[in-house]
mmCIF file of C-alpha atoms in Angstrom:
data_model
loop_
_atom_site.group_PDB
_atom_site.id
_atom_site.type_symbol
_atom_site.label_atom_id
_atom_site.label_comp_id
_atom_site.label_asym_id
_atom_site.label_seq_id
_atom_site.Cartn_x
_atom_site.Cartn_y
_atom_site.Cartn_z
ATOM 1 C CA UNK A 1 70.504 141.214 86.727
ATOM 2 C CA UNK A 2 67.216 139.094 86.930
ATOM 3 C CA UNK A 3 66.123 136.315 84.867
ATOM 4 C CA UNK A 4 63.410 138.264 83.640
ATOM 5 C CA UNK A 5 65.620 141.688 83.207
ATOM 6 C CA UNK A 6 68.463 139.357 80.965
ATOM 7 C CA UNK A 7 65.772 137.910 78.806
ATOM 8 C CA UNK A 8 64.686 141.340 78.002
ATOM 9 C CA UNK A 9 67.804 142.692 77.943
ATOM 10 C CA UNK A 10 68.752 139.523 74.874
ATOM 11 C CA UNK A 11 65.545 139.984 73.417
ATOM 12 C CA UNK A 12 66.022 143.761 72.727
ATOM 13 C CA UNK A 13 69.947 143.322 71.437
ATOM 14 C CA UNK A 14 68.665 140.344 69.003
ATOM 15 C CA UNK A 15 66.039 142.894 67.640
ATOM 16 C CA UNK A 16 68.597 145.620 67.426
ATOM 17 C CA UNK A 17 70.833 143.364 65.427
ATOM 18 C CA UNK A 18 67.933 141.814 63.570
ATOM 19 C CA UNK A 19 67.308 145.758 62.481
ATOM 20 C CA UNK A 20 70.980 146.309 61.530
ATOM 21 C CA UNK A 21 71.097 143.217 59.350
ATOM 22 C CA UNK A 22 67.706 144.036 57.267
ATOM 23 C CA UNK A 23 69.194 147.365 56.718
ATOM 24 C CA UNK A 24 72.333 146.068 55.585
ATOM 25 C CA UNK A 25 71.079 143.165 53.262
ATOM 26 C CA UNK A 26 68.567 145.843 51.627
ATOM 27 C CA UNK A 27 71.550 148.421 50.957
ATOM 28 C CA UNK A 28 74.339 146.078 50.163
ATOM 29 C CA UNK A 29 72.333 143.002 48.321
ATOM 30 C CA UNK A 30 69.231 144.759 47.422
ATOM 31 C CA UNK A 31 70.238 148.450 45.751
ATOM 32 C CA UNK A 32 73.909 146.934 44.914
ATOM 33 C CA UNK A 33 72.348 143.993 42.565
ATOM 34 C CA UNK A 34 68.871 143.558 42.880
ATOM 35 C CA UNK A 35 67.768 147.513 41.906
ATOM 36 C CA UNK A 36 70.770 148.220 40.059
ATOM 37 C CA UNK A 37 69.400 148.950 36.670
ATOM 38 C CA UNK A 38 66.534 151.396 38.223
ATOM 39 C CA UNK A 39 69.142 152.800 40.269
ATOM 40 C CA UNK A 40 71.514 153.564 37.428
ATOM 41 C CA UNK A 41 69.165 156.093 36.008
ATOM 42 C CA UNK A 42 70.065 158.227 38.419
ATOM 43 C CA UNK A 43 73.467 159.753 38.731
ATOM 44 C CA UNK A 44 75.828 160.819 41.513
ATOM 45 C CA UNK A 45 78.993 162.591 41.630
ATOM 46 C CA UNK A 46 79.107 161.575 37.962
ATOM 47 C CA UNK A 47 78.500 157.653 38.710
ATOM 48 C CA UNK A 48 75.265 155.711 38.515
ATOM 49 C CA UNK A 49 73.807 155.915 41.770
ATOM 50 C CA UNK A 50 73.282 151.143 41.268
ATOM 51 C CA UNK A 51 77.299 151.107 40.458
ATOM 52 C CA UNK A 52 77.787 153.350 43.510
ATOM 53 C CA UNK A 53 75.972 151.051 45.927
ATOM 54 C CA UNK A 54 77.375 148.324 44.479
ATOM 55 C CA UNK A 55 80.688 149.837 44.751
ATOM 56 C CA UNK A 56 80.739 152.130 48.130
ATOM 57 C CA UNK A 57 77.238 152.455 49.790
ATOM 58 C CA UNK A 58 77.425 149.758 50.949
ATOM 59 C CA UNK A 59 80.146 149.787 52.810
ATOM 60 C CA UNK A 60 79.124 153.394 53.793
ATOM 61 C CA UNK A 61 76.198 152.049 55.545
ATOM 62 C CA UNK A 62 78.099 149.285 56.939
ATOM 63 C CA UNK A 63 80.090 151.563 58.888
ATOM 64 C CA UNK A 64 77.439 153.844 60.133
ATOM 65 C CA UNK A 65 75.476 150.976 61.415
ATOM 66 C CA UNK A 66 78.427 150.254 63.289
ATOM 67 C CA UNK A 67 78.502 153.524 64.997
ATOM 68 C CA UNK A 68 74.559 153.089 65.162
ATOM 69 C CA UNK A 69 74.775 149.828 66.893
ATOM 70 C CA UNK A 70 77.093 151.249 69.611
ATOM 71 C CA UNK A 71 75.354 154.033 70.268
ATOM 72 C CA UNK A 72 71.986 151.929 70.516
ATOM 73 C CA UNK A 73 73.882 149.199 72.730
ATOM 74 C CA UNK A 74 75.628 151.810 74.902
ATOM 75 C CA UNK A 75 71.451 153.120 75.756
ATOM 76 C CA UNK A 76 70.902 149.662 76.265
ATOM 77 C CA UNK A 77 73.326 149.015 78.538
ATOM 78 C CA UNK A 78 72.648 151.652 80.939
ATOM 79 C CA UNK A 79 69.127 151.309 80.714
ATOM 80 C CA UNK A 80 70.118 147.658 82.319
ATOM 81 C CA UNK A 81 72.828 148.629 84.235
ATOM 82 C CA UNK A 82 75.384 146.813 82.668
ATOM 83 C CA UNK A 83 77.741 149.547 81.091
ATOM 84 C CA UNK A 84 80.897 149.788 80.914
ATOM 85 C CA UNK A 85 82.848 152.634 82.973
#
């Protein structure tokens, strides 16, 4: 790969994980403790949707970003050519 190509290539995975980790600090910190009392006013599956972020989403969204990131790196990489076979 070329200077220019892996400096791109860097630049566009720190912005993908930059992404991930805003998304994950506004579910997990944000709706689990700093909007849990306006989130408890509404209910799911019987529990207060704040309690439920605090409790699962979280951890919900943790695990889809996962699956996001490795889709989004796997695009990456192949956009590069530097997948994996």
């Amino acid at each position: 790969m070329v200077d220019k190509s892996r400096k791109e290539y860097w630049r566009r995975n720190v912005k993908l994980v930059t992404w991930c980790m805003i998304v994950w600090f506004v579910v997990s910190f944000g709706f689990g403790i700093l909007l849990v009392h306006p989130l408890n006013a509404i209910s799911l599956g019987g529990y207060k949707l704040g309690f439920w972020f605090a409790q699962q989403g979280s951890m919900y969204i943790f695990v889809a970003l996962i699956f996001f990131y490795s889709n989004r790196m796997g695009k990456l990489d192949k956009e590069f050519g530097v997948e994996e076979e």
